[in-house]
C-alpha atoms as a PDB file:
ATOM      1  CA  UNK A   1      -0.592   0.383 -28.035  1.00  0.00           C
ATOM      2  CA  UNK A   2       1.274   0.132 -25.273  1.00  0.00           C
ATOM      3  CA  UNK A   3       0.611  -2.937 -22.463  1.00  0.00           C
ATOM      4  CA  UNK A   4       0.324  -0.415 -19.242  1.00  0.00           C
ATOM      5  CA  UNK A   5      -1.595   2.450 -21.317  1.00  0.00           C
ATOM      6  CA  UNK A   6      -4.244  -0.841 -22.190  1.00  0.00           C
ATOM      7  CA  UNK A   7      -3.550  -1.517 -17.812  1.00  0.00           C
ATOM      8  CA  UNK A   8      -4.631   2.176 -16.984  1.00  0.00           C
ATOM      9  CA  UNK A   9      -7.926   1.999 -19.308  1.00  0.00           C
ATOM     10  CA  UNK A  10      -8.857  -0.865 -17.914  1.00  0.00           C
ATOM     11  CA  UNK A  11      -8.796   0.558 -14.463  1.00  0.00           C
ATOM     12  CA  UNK A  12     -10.209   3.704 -15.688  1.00  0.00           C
ATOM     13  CA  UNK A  13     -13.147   2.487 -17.085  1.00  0.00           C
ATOM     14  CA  UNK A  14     -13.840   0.119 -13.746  1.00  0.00           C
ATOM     15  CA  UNK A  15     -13.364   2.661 -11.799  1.00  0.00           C
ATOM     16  CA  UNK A  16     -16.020   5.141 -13.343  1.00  0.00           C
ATOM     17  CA  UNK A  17     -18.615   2.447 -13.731  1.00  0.00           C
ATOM     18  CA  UNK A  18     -17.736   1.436 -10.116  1.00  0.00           C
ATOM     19  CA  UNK A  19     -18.767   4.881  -9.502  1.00  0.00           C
ATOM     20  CA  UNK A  20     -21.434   4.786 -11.729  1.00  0.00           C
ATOM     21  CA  UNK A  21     -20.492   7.872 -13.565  1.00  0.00           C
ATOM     22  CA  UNK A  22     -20.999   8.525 -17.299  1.00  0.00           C
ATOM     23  CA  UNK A  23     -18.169   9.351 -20.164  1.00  0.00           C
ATOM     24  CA  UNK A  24     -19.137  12.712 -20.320  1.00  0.00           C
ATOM     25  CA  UNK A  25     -19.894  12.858 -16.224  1.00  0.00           C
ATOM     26  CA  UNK A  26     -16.394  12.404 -16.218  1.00  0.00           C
ATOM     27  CA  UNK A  27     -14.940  14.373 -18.785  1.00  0.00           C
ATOM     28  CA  UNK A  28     -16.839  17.106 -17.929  1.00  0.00           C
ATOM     29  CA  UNK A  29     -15.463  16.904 -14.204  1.00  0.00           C
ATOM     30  CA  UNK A  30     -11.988  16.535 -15.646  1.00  0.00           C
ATOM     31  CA  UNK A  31     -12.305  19.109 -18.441  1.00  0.00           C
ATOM     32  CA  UNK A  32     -12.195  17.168 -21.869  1.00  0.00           C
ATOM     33  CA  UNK A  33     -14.732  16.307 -24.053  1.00  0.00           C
ATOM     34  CA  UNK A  34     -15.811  12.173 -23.750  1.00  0.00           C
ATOM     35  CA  UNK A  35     -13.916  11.514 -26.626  1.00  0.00           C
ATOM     36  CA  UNK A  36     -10.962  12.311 -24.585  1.00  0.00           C
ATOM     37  CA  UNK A  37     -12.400   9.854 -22.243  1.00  0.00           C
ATOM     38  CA  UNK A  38     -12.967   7.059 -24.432  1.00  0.00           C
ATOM     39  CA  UNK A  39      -9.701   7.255 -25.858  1.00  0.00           C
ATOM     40  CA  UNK A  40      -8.058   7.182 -22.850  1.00  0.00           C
ATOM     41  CA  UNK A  41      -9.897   3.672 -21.965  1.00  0.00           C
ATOM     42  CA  UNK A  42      -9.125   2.080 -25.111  1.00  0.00           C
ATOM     43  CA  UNK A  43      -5.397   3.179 -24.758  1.00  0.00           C
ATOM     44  CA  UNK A  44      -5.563   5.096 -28.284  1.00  0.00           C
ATOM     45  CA  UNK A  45      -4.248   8.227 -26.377  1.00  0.00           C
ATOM     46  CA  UNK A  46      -1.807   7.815 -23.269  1.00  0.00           C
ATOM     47  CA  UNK A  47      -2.522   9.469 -20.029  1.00  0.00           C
ATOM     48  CA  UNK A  48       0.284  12.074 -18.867  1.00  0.00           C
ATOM     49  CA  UNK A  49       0.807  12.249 -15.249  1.00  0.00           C
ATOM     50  CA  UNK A  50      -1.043  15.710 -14.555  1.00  0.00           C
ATOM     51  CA  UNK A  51      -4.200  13.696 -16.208  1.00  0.00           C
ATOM     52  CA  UNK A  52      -3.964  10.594 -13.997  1.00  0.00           C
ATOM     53  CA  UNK A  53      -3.459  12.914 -11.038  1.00  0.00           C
ATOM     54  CA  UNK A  54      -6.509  14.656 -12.097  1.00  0.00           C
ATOM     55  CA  UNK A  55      -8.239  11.322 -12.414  1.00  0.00           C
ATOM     56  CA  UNK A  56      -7.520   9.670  -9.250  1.00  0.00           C
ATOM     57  CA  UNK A  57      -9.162  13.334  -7.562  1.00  0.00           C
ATOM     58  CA  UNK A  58     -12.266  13.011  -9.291  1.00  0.00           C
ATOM     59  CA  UNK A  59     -12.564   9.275  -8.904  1.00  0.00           C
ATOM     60  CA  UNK A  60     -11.281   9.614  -5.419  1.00  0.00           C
ATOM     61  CA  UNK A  61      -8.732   6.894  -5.615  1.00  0.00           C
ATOM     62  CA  UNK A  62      -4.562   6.935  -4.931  1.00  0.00           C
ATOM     63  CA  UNK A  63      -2.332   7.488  -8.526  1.00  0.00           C
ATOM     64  CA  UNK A  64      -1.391   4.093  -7.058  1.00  0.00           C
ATOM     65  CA  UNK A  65      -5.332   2.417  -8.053  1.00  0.00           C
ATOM     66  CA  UNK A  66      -4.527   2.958 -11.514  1.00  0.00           C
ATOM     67  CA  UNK A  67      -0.944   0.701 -11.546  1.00  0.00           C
ATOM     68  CA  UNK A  68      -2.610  -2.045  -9.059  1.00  0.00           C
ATOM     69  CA  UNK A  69      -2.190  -5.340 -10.452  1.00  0.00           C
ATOM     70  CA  UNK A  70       0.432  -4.720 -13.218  1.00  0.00           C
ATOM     71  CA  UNK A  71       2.959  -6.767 -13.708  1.00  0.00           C
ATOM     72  CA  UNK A  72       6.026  -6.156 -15.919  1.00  0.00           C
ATOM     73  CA  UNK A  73       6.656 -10.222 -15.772  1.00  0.00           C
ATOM     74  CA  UNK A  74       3.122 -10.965 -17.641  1.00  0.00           C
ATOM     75  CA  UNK A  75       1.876  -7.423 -18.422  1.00  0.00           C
ATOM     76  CA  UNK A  76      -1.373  -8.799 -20.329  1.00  0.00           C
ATOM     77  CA  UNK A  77      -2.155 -10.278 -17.091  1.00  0.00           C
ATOM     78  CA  UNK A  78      -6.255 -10.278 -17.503  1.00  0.00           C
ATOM     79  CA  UNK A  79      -7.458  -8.021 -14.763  1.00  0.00           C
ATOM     80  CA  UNK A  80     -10.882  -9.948 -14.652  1.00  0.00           C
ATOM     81  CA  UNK A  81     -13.876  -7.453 -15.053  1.00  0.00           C
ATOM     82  CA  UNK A  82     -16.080  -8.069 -11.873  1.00  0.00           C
ATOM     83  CA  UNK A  83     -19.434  -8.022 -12.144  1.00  0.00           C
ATOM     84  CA  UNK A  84     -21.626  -4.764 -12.646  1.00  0.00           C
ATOM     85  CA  UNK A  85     -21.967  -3.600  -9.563  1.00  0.00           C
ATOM     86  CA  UNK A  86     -23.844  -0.713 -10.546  1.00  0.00           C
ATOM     87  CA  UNK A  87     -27.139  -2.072 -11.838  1.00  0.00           C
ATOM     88  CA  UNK A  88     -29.573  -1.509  -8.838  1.00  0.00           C
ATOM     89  CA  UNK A  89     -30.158   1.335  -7.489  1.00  0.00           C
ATOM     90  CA  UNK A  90     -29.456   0.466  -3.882  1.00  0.00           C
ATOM     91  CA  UNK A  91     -25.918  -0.762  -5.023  1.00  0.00           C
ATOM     92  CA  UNK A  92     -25.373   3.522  -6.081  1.00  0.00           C
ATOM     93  CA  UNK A  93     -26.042   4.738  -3.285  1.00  0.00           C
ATOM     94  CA  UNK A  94     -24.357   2.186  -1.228  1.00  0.00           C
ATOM     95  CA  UNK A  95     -21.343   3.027  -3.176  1.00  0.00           C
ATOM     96  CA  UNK A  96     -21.937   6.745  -2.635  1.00  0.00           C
ATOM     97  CA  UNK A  97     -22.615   6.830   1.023  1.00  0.00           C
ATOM     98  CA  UNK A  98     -19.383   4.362   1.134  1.00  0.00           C
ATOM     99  CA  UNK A  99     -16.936   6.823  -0.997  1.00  0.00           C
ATOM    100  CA  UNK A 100     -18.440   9.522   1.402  1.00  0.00           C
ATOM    101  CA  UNK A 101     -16.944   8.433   4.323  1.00  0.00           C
ATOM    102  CA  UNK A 102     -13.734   9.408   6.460  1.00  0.00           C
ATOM    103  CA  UNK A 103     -10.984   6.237   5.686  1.00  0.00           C
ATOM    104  CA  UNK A 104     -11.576   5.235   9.771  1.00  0.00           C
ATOM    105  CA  UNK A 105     -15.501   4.713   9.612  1.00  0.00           C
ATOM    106  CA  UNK A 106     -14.836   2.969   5.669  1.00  0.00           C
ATOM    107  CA  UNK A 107     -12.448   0.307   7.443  1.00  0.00           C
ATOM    108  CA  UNK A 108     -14.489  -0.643   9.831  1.00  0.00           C
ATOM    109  CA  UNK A 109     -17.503  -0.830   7.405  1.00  0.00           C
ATOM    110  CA  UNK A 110     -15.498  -3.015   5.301  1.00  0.00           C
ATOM    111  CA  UNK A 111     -13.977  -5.227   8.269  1.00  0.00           C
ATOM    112  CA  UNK A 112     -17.990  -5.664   9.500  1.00  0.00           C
ATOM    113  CA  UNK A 113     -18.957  -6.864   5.799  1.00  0.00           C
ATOM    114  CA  UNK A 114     -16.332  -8.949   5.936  1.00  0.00           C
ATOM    115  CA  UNK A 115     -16.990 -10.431   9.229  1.00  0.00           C
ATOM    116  CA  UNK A 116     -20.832 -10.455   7.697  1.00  0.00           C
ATOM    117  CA  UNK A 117     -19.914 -12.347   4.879  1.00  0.00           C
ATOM    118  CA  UNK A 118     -17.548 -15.254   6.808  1.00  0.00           C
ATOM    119  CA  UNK A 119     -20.474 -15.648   9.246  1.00  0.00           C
ATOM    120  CA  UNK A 120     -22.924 -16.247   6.518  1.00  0.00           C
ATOM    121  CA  UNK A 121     -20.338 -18.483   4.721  1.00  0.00           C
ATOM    122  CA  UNK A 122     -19.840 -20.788   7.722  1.00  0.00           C
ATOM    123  CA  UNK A 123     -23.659 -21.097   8.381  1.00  0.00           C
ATOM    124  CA  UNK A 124     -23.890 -21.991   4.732  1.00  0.00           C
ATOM    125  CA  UNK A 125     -20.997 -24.279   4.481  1.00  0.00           C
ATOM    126  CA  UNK A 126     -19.469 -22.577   1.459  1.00  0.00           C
ATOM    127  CA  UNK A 127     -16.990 -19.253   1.141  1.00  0.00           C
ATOM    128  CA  UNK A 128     -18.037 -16.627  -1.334  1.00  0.00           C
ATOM    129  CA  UNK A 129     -15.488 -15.129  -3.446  1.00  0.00           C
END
């Protein structure tokens, strides 16, 4: 196995549990069977560039998302998996109605949880990660 094919699995499986989408919910929107799938996120089978292309439309990221954080100095650089953010129900459809917006009205929802977040960490005395 090959260190960035082990990179683009990793980043292919957050992604689709960021999303909160299945395997086979994938696969199926891609047009491979989950075993496809699961191969590609253990890095058993590489990715070709038509597939990542394909993968980045359905899980509405750049072809860039999948390279982020790779490093060719320290290429088993731990991309620390954060924490489920898909187990309530309210955290899906946040995600959904966030992934549905224009890139403009995203920023500024982003920017205003941010700003949400210092505020709260100032009146607190502490900074969240």
């Amino acid at each position: 196995m090959d260190v960035i094919d082990i990179h683009l699995g990793r980043r292919l499986r957050r992604r689709r549990r960021i999303l909160g989408l299945t395997q086979q919910q994938l696969a199926s929107a891609c047009g491979v069977r989950f075993q496809q799938i699961q191969k590609y996120e253990c890095a058993a089978n590489r990715m070709s560039a038509a597939r990542l292309w394909q993968l980045s439309e359905v899980l509405e990221v750049p072809v860039s998302y999948f390279y982020e954080g790779l490093s060719l100095d320290n290429p088993m650089q731990e991309d620390p998996e954060p924490p489920e953010p898909t187990a309530g129900k309210e955290t899906k459809a946040l995600i959904r109605a966030f992934y549905n917006l224009s890139e403009r009205p995203r920023q500024k929802l982003l920017e205003l949880a941010k700003s949400l977040n210092e505020s709260e960490s100032a009146s607190v005395g502490h900074a969240f990660p």
